[in-house]
Amino acid sequence: MYIQPVELHSFITYLVCSRCGERYEHTRVQSVCTKCGGTLFARYDLEGVKASVSRNSLKGRPPTMWRYREVLPVLHDEHIVSLGEGYTPLYPLRRLGEPLGVSLLVKDDGAMPTGSFKARGQSTAISKARELGVKRVALASAGNAGGAMATYAARAGLEAYVFMPRDAPSVAKLECHVMGAHVYLVDGLINHAAAIVQRLRERYGWFDLSTLKEPYRVEGKKTMGYEVAEQLGWRLPDVIVYPTGGGTGLVGMWKAFGELEELGWIGSGRPRIVAVQAEGCAPVVEAFRKGAEGVEEFPDAHTVASGIRVPKPYAGEQILRVLRESGGTAVSVSDSEILECVREFACEGLFVCPEGAATLAGLKRLLDSGWVDRGEVVLLYNTGTGLKYLDALGEPTLPTIPKNADLLPAA
Ligand SMILES: *Cc1c(COP(=O)(O)O)cnc(C)c1O
Ligand SMILES: [Zn+2]
């Protein structure tokens, strides 16, 4: 006998402005609050979710982020644009952790389609855009978001426009180009690229998918929080160290923990959230140190960790709120520490991106200052694979030997 599988569905109810509380419908295309410009966040009928799903019932679901179907915003399954993203590995790093005296874990989004966690946000945003009839999408990107958008747009059959800094990683440029996006290099930084999208989007009929300019990328990114909780048996680590650029990852994870508590799947305990930035671009660290409410533009932003080269994150206030509510902190590290930590991760068989490496560098600083105690459970979030960073990491100098070599040159 064939049993019709029960179709899972979204429990999304409405969107709400994070600043003024105005509500918006999720059944129409929305960007930011039309009253105050605040970011819109999706709300769900979590009581309904609680009544229909249990933690245990997730066990048989496919190992992708879409296993959290009920708390994702897409109404109809046929609109889901998926390449099998999410449910990436989470495992201990004993060799790196033991000398540091902490119980060290990594969540590895280097294993994502398009090589970075940006696929999470683009999978939900492109799915929802397609569901609402959007045909043409655009965004400003430091590299990986553009690659992910171009990829998911290609899969969905949408036209994509990507604006990235001229010196963005060449692999990301290539990725967008191969995926058939219209790619423009901007003689400036990501905020200049964002201003171009803002200025031209009406004229060219684009829907702006830039960070937090639409409500659904953060929904995909919140699955990082769901996965961390589920993979750790519904307990959370003491500390999560996250490389922070635009901040959607951090804001998304925090939203996830709030929803999970409402669902009764976790308790009220939270990890202390640490934002790691590069010394050459540390606007959040500066604002946190000053006790400011908002984030000011960081002058002359530069770092090898291009994904966190965001001189003025649009979600500055929200990032600071997460750091403070969680009892967390913000720390900056140098590019040479970052590159050194790329090498250190290799002892665990991991080729992390510079942003991911920055988390280890940040943790070392926090151990030195005593902010992290020996014996704590610390999760480093690796946001992407090192394989996308050929420019930053450089081609190694290696010995070349003749075809018929019978002796190796001295090392
Ligand atoms: C975009 C990006 C970041 C920053 O993430 P946010 O959530 O925007 O702060 C970190 N690492 C990599 C590899 C990225 O592409
Ligand atoms: Zn508002």
Short mmCIF file of C-alpha atoms in Angstrom, two decimals, residues 88-408:
data_model
loop_
_atom_site.label_atom_id
_atom_site.label_comp_id
_atom_site.label_asym_id
_atom_site.label_seq_id
_atom_site.Cartn_x
_atom_site.Cartn_y
_atom_site.Cartn_z
CA THR A 88 27.20 20.61 7.31
CA PRO A 89 29.60 18.71 9.58
CA LEU A 90 30.14 19.73 13.21
CA TYR A 91 32.96 17.94 15.00
CA PRO A 92 35.62 18.27 17.69
CA LEU A 93 39.09 19.66 16.99
CA ARG A 94 41.12 17.75 19.57
CA ARG A 95 44.56 18.44 18.21
CA LEU A 96 43.94 22.19 18.06
CA GLY A 97 41.85 22.33 21.23
CA GLU A 98 43.99 20.39 23.69
CA PRO A 99 46.99 22.73 23.81
CA LEU A 100 44.56 25.65 24.19
CA GLY A 101 42.86 23.90 27.12
CA VAL A 102 39.34 24.21 25.69
CA SER A 103 36.84 21.78 24.33
CA LEU A 104 37.03 22.94 20.74
CA LEU A 105 34.41 22.34 18.05
CA VAL A 106 34.11 23.46 14.46
CA LYS A 107 31.01 23.89 12.36
CA ASP A 108 32.29 23.58 8.81
CA ASP A 109 30.42 25.43 6.10
CA GLY A 110 33.36 24.90 3.77
CA ALA A 111 31.31 21.87 2.73
CA MET A 112 28.46 24.00 1.29
CA PRO A 113 27.46 24.30 -2.38
CA THR A 114 29.36 27.38 -3.70
CA GLY A 115 31.93 26.85 -0.94
CA SER A 116 30.54 29.20 1.69
CA PHE A 117 27.65 29.58 4.11
CA LYS A 118 26.23 32.28 1.80
CA ALA A 119 24.38 29.45 0.01
CA ARG A 120 22.05 29.20 3.01
CA GLY A 121 20.73 32.72 2.65
CA GLN A 122 20.53 32.58 -1.12
CA SER A 123 18.62 29.31 -1.09
CA THR A 124 15.82 30.86 0.99
CA ALA A 125 15.95 34.32 -0.63
CA ILE A 126 15.92 33.04 -4.21
CA SER A 127 13.21 30.48 -3.38
CA LYS A 128 11.00 33.14 -1.87
CA ALA A 129 11.72 35.63 -4.66
CA ARG A 130 10.70 33.01 -7.21
CA GLU A 131 7.57 32.20 -5.24
CA LEU A 132 6.58 35.87 -5.29
CA GLY A 133 7.16 36.21 -9.03
CA VAL A 134 10.46 38.13 -9.04
CA LYS A 135 12.33 37.77 -12.35
CA ARG A 136 15.51 39.77 -11.88
CA VAL A 137 17.71 39.95 -8.79
CA ALA A 138 20.71 42.11 -7.92
CA LEU A 139 23.10 42.47 -5.04
CA ALA A 140 26.30 44.01 -3.79
CA SER A 141 28.82 41.44 -2.65
CA ALA A 142 32.34 41.12 -1.34
CA GLY A 143 32.49 37.89 -3.37
CA ASN A 144 30.78 34.84 -1.87
CA ALA A 145 27.24 36.22 -1.67
CA GLY A 146 27.48 37.10 -5.37
CA GLY A 147 28.65 33.60 -6.25
CA ALA A 148 25.86 32.04 -4.23
CA MET A 149 23.19 34.35 -5.65
CA ALA A 150 24.37 33.77 -9.21
CA THR A 151 24.30 30.01 -8.62
CA TYR A 152 20.84 29.84 -7.07
CA ALA A 153 19.47 32.34 -9.59
CA ALA A 154 20.80 30.10 -12.38
CA ARG A 155 19.10 27.09 -10.84
CA ALA A 156 15.85 29.04 -10.43
CA GLY A 157 16.00 30.53 -13.92
CA LEU A 158 16.20 34.14 -12.69
CA GLU A 159 18.36 36.85 -14.17
CA ALA A 160 21.16 37.96 -11.80
CA TYR A 161 23.19 41.19 -11.50
CA VAL A 162 26.22 41.19 -9.22
CA PHE A 163 28.23 44.25 -8.13
CA MET A 164 31.51 43.56 -6.38
CA PRO A 165 34.66 45.46 -5.49
CA ARG A 166 37.22 45.38 -8.29
CA ASP A 167 39.64 43.51 -6.04
CA ALA A 168 37.16 40.82 -4.94
CA PRO A 169 38.59 37.25 -5.03
CA SER A 170 38.98 36.11 -8.63
CA VAL A 171 37.33 32.75 -7.93
CA ALA A 172 34.16 34.56 -6.86
CA LYS A 173 34.20 36.68 -10.03
CA LEU A 174 34.70 33.56 -12.12
CA GLU A 175 31.90 31.76 -10.27
CA CYS A 176 29.39 34.55 -11.00
CA HIS A 177 30.50 34.77 -14.61
CA VAL A 178 30.29 31.02 -15.23
CA MET A 179 26.83 30.98 -13.65
CA GLY A 180 25.70 33.47 -16.27
CA ALA A 181 25.21 36.50 -14.01
CA HIS A 182 25.82 40.03 -15.25
CA VAL A 183 28.90 40.96 -13.21
CA TYR A 184 30.11 44.53 -12.67
CA LEU A 185 33.31 45.41 -10.83
CA VAL A 186 33.05 48.59 -8.78
CA ASP A 187 36.00 50.84 -8.24
CA GLY A 188 35.32 50.95 -4.49
CA LEU A 189 34.17 48.82 -1.55
CA ILE A 190 31.00 46.82 -0.87
CA ASN A 191 29.13 49.86 0.47
CA HIS A 192 29.77 51.69 -2.81
CA ALA A 193 28.50 48.64 -4.69
CA ALA A 194 25.40 48.61 -2.46
CA ALA A 195 24.73 52.28 -3.23
CA ILE A 196 24.82 51.51 -6.97
CA VAL A 197 22.24 48.73 -6.58
CA GLN A 198 20.07 51.06 -4.52
CA ARG A 199 20.35 53.84 -7.11
CA LEU A 200 19.71 51.73 -10.21
CA ARG A 201 17.31 49.05 -9.05
CA GLU A 202 14.11 50.85 -10.05
CA ARG A 203 15.43 51.87 -13.41
CA TYR A 204 16.42 48.29 -14.29
CA GLY A 205 13.65 46.47 -12.43
CA TRP A 206 15.84 44.51 -10.01
CA PHE A 207 14.87 43.05 -6.69
CA ASP A 208 17.67 43.95 -4.23
CA LEU A 209 19.04 40.89 -2.41
CA SER A 210 21.82 42.79 -0.62
CA THR A 211 22.38 41.95 3.07
CA LEU A 212 19.27 42.66 5.16
CA LYS A 213 17.63 44.69 2.38
CA GLU A 214 15.12 41.87 2.09
CA PRO A 215 13.72 39.61 4.83
CA TYR A 216 14.68 36.09 3.74
CA ARG A 217 18.44 35.70 3.53
CA VAL A 218 18.60 35.86 7.31
CA GLU A 219 16.02 33.04 7.45
CA GLY A 220 18.41 30.74 5.61
CA LYS A 221 21.30 31.85 7.78
CA LYS A 222 19.40 31.17 10.97
CA THR A 223 19.58 27.46 10.08
CA MET A 224 23.20 27.67 11.30
CA GLY A 225 21.75 28.08 14.80
CA TYR A 226 19.22 25.26 14.34
CA GLU A 227 21.93 22.93 13.10
CA VAL A 228 24.38 23.73 15.89
CA ALA A 229 21.65 23.00 18.45
CA GLU A 230 20.46 19.79 16.81
CA GLN A 231 23.95 18.45 16.11
CA LEU A 232 24.96 19.01 19.74
CA GLY A 233 21.92 17.14 21.02
CA TRP A 234 19.99 20.35 21.77
CA ARG A 235 22.69 21.78 24.00
CA LEU A 236 24.59 24.88 23.02
CA PRO A 237 28.31 25.58 23.43
CA ASP A 238 29.53 28.14 25.99
CA VAL A 239 30.99 30.37 23.30
CA ILE A 240 30.47 30.75 19.53
CA VAL A 241 33.17 32.61 17.62
CA TYR A 242 31.92 34.00 14.31
CA PRO A 243 33.73 36.04 11.62
CA THR A 244 31.52 39.09 11.27
CA GLY A 245 31.06 41.19 8.15
CA GLY A 246 27.50 42.23 7.34
CA GLY A 247 26.33 40.39 10.42
CA THR A 248 23.42 38.35 9.03
CA GLY A 249 24.96 35.11 10.21
CA LEU A 250 25.24 36.33 13.76
CA VAL A 251 21.80 37.97 13.77
CA GLY A 252 20.31 34.85 12.16
CA MET A 253 21.80 32.46 14.71
CA TRP A 254 20.48 34.61 17.54
CA LYS A 255 17.01 34.59 16.00
CA ALA A 256 17.23 30.79 15.77
CA PHE A 257 18.03 30.44 19.47
CA GLY A 258 15.02 32.62 20.35
CA GLU A 259 12.72 30.51 18.17
CA LEU A 260 14.18 27.28 19.54
CA GLU A 261 13.47 28.37 23.09
CA GLU A 262 9.88 29.28 22.16
CA LEU A 263 9.53 25.84 20.62
CA GLY A 264 10.73 24.34 23.89
CA TRP A 265 13.60 22.61 22.05
CA ILE A 266 16.31 24.40 24.06
CA GLY A 267 16.29 26.18 27.42
CA SER A 268 17.04 29.81 28.21
CA GLY A 269 20.84 29.39 28.28
CA ARG A 270 22.73 31.02 25.42
CA PRO A 271 26.29 30.93 24.18
CA ARG A 272 28.35 34.09 24.50
CA ILE A 273 28.66 35.32 20.93
CA VAL A 274 32.00 36.66 19.76
CA ALA A 275 32.32 38.77 16.60
CA VAL A 276 35.78 38.45 15.07
CA GLN A 277 36.97 41.08 12.63
CA ALA A 278 40.25 41.93 10.92
CA GLU A 279 42.35 44.79 12.29
CA GLY A 280 42.15 46.41 8.86
CA CYS A 281 38.34 46.49 9.01
CA ALA A 282 36.97 46.40 12.53
CA PRO A 283 33.96 48.73 12.72
CA VAL A 284 31.99 46.42 15.05
CA VAL A 285 34.96 45.99 17.41
CA GLU A 286 35.37 49.79 17.63
CA ALA A 287 31.67 50.38 18.26
CA PHE A 288 31.50 47.61 20.87
CA ARG A 289 34.55 48.96 22.69
CA LYS A 290 33.08 52.47 22.77
CA GLY A 291 29.72 51.22 24.01
CA ALA A 292 28.09 52.84 20.96
CA GLU A 293 24.56 52.00 19.76
CA GLY A 294 25.43 52.09 16.07
CA VAL A 295 28.45 51.26 13.91
CA GLU A 296 30.48 53.98 12.16
CA GLU A 297 32.20 53.52 8.82
CA PHE A 298 35.72 52.10 9.19
CA PRO A 299 38.17 54.11 7.08
CA ASP A 300 40.41 52.54 4.44
CA ALA A 301 39.11 49.01 4.98
CA HIS A 302 41.49 46.24 3.96
CA THR A 303 42.07 42.57 4.89
CA VAL A 304 42.83 39.23 3.24
CA ALA A 305 39.56 37.98 4.73
CA SER A 306 37.46 39.63 2.01
CA GLY A 307 34.14 38.25 3.30
CA ILE A 308 34.47 40.36 6.44
CA ARG A 309 35.64 43.50 4.65
CA VAL A 310 32.43 45.39 5.35
CA PRO A 311 33.32 48.92 6.52
CA LYS A 312 29.80 49.84 7.63
CA PRO A 313 27.44 46.92 8.20
CA TYR A 314 23.83 47.82 7.55
CA ALA A 315 22.78 45.73 10.57
CA GLY A 316 25.22 47.42 12.95
CA GLU A 317 22.71 48.07 15.74
CA GLN A 318 21.44 44.51 15.64
CA ILE A 319 24.92 43.02 15.71
CA LEU A 320 25.79 45.08 18.79
CA ARG A 321 22.55 44.07 20.47
CA VAL A 322 23.33 40.36 19.96
CA LEU A 323 26.83 40.77 21.37
CA ARG A 324 25.52 42.57 24.45
CA GLU A 325 22.47 40.41 25.11
CA SER A 326 24.57 37.26 24.88
CA GLY A 327 27.29 38.61 27.17
CA GLY A 328 29.64 38.29 24.22
CA THR A 329 32.38 40.50 22.87
CA ALA A 330 34.16 41.64 19.71
CA VAL A 331 37.81 41.14 18.91
CA SER A 332 40.08 41.99 15.99
CA VAL A 333 43.05 40.05 14.63
CA SER A 334 45.80 40.85 12.16
CA ASP A 335 46.06 39.45 8.64
CA SER A 336 49.28 37.66 9.56
CA GLU A 337 47.55 35.92 12.49
CA ILE A 338 44.75 34.95 10.10
CA LEU A 339 47.13 33.43 7.56
CA GLU A 340 49.02 31.62 10.31
CA CYS A 341 45.73 30.12 11.52
CA VAL A 342 44.83 28.89 8.01
CA ARG A 343 47.96 26.73 8.36
CA GLU A 344 47.10 25.65 11.90
CA PHE A 345 43.66 24.40 10.87
CA ALA A 346 45.43 22.14 8.35
CA CYS A 347 46.60 19.88 11.20
CA GLU A 348 42.96 18.84 11.51
CA GLY A 349 42.61 18.19 7.78
CA LEU A 350 40.66 21.38 7.27
CA PHE A 351 41.39 23.95 4.57
CA VAL A 352 39.44 26.89 5.97
CA CYS A 353 38.87 30.29 4.43
CA PRO A 354 40.71 33.28 5.96
CA GLU A 355 37.47 34.37 7.67
CA GLY A 356 37.17 30.94 9.31
CA ALA A 357 40.82 31.08 10.32
CA ALA A 358 40.16 34.44 11.99
CA THR A 359 37.96 32.67 14.56
CA LEU A 360 40.92 30.65 15.84
CA ALA A 361 43.09 33.77 15.96
CA GLY A 362 40.31 35.54 17.88
CA LEU A 363 39.96 32.67 20.34
CA LYS A 364 43.68 32.81 21.10
CA ARG A 365 43.40 36.49 21.96
CA LEU A 366 40.43 35.78 24.25
CA LEU A 367 42.29 32.97 26.01
CA ASP A 368 45.26 35.29 26.55
CA SER A 369 43.07 37.96 28.07
CA GLY A 370 41.22 35.40 30.22
CA TRP A 371 37.85 36.18 28.62
CA VAL A 372 37.48 32.51 27.68
CA ASP A 373 38.19 30.07 30.52
CA ARG A 374 40.07 26.84 30.13
CA GLY A 375 37.59 23.96 30.00
CA GLU A 376 34.84 25.88 28.22
CA VAL A 377 33.13 24.48 25.13
CA VAL A 378 33.99 26.78 22.23
CA LEU A 379 32.56 26.49 18.73
CA LEU A 380 34.48 28.09 15.86
CA TYR A 381 32.30 28.80 12.85
CA ASN A 382 34.15 28.19 9.59
CA THR A 383 32.15 30.08 7.00
CA GLY A 384 33.78 28.76 3.83
CA THR A 385 36.48 26.79 2.08
CA GLY A 386 40.04 28.01 1.59
CA LEU A 387 39.85 26.76 -1.99
CA LYS A 388 38.08 29.97 -3.01
CA TYR A 389 40.99 32.18 -1.85
CA LEU A 390 43.73 31.64 -4.36
CA ASP A 391 44.60 35.37 -4.49
CA ALA A 392 44.81 35.82 -0.74
CA LEU A 393 46.74 32.65 -0.04
CA GLY A 394 49.06 32.88 -3.03
CA GLU A 395 50.61 30.12 -5.07
CA PRO A 396 53.19 28.23 -3.01
CA THR A 397 56.82 28.15 -4.09
CA LEU A 398 57.55 24.51 -4.76
CA PRO A 399 60.62 22.70 -6.12
CA THR A 400 60.42 21.55 -9.74
CA ILE A 401 62.36 18.41 -10.59
CA PRO A 402 63.37 16.78 -13.89
CA LYS A 403 61.22 14.00 -15.40
CA ASN A 404 63.93 11.45 -14.75
CA ALA A 405 64.89 12.63 -11.23
CA ASP A 406 66.47 9.96 -9.06
CA LEU A 407 67.49 12.29 -6.27
CA LEU A 408 65.44 15.03 -4.59
#
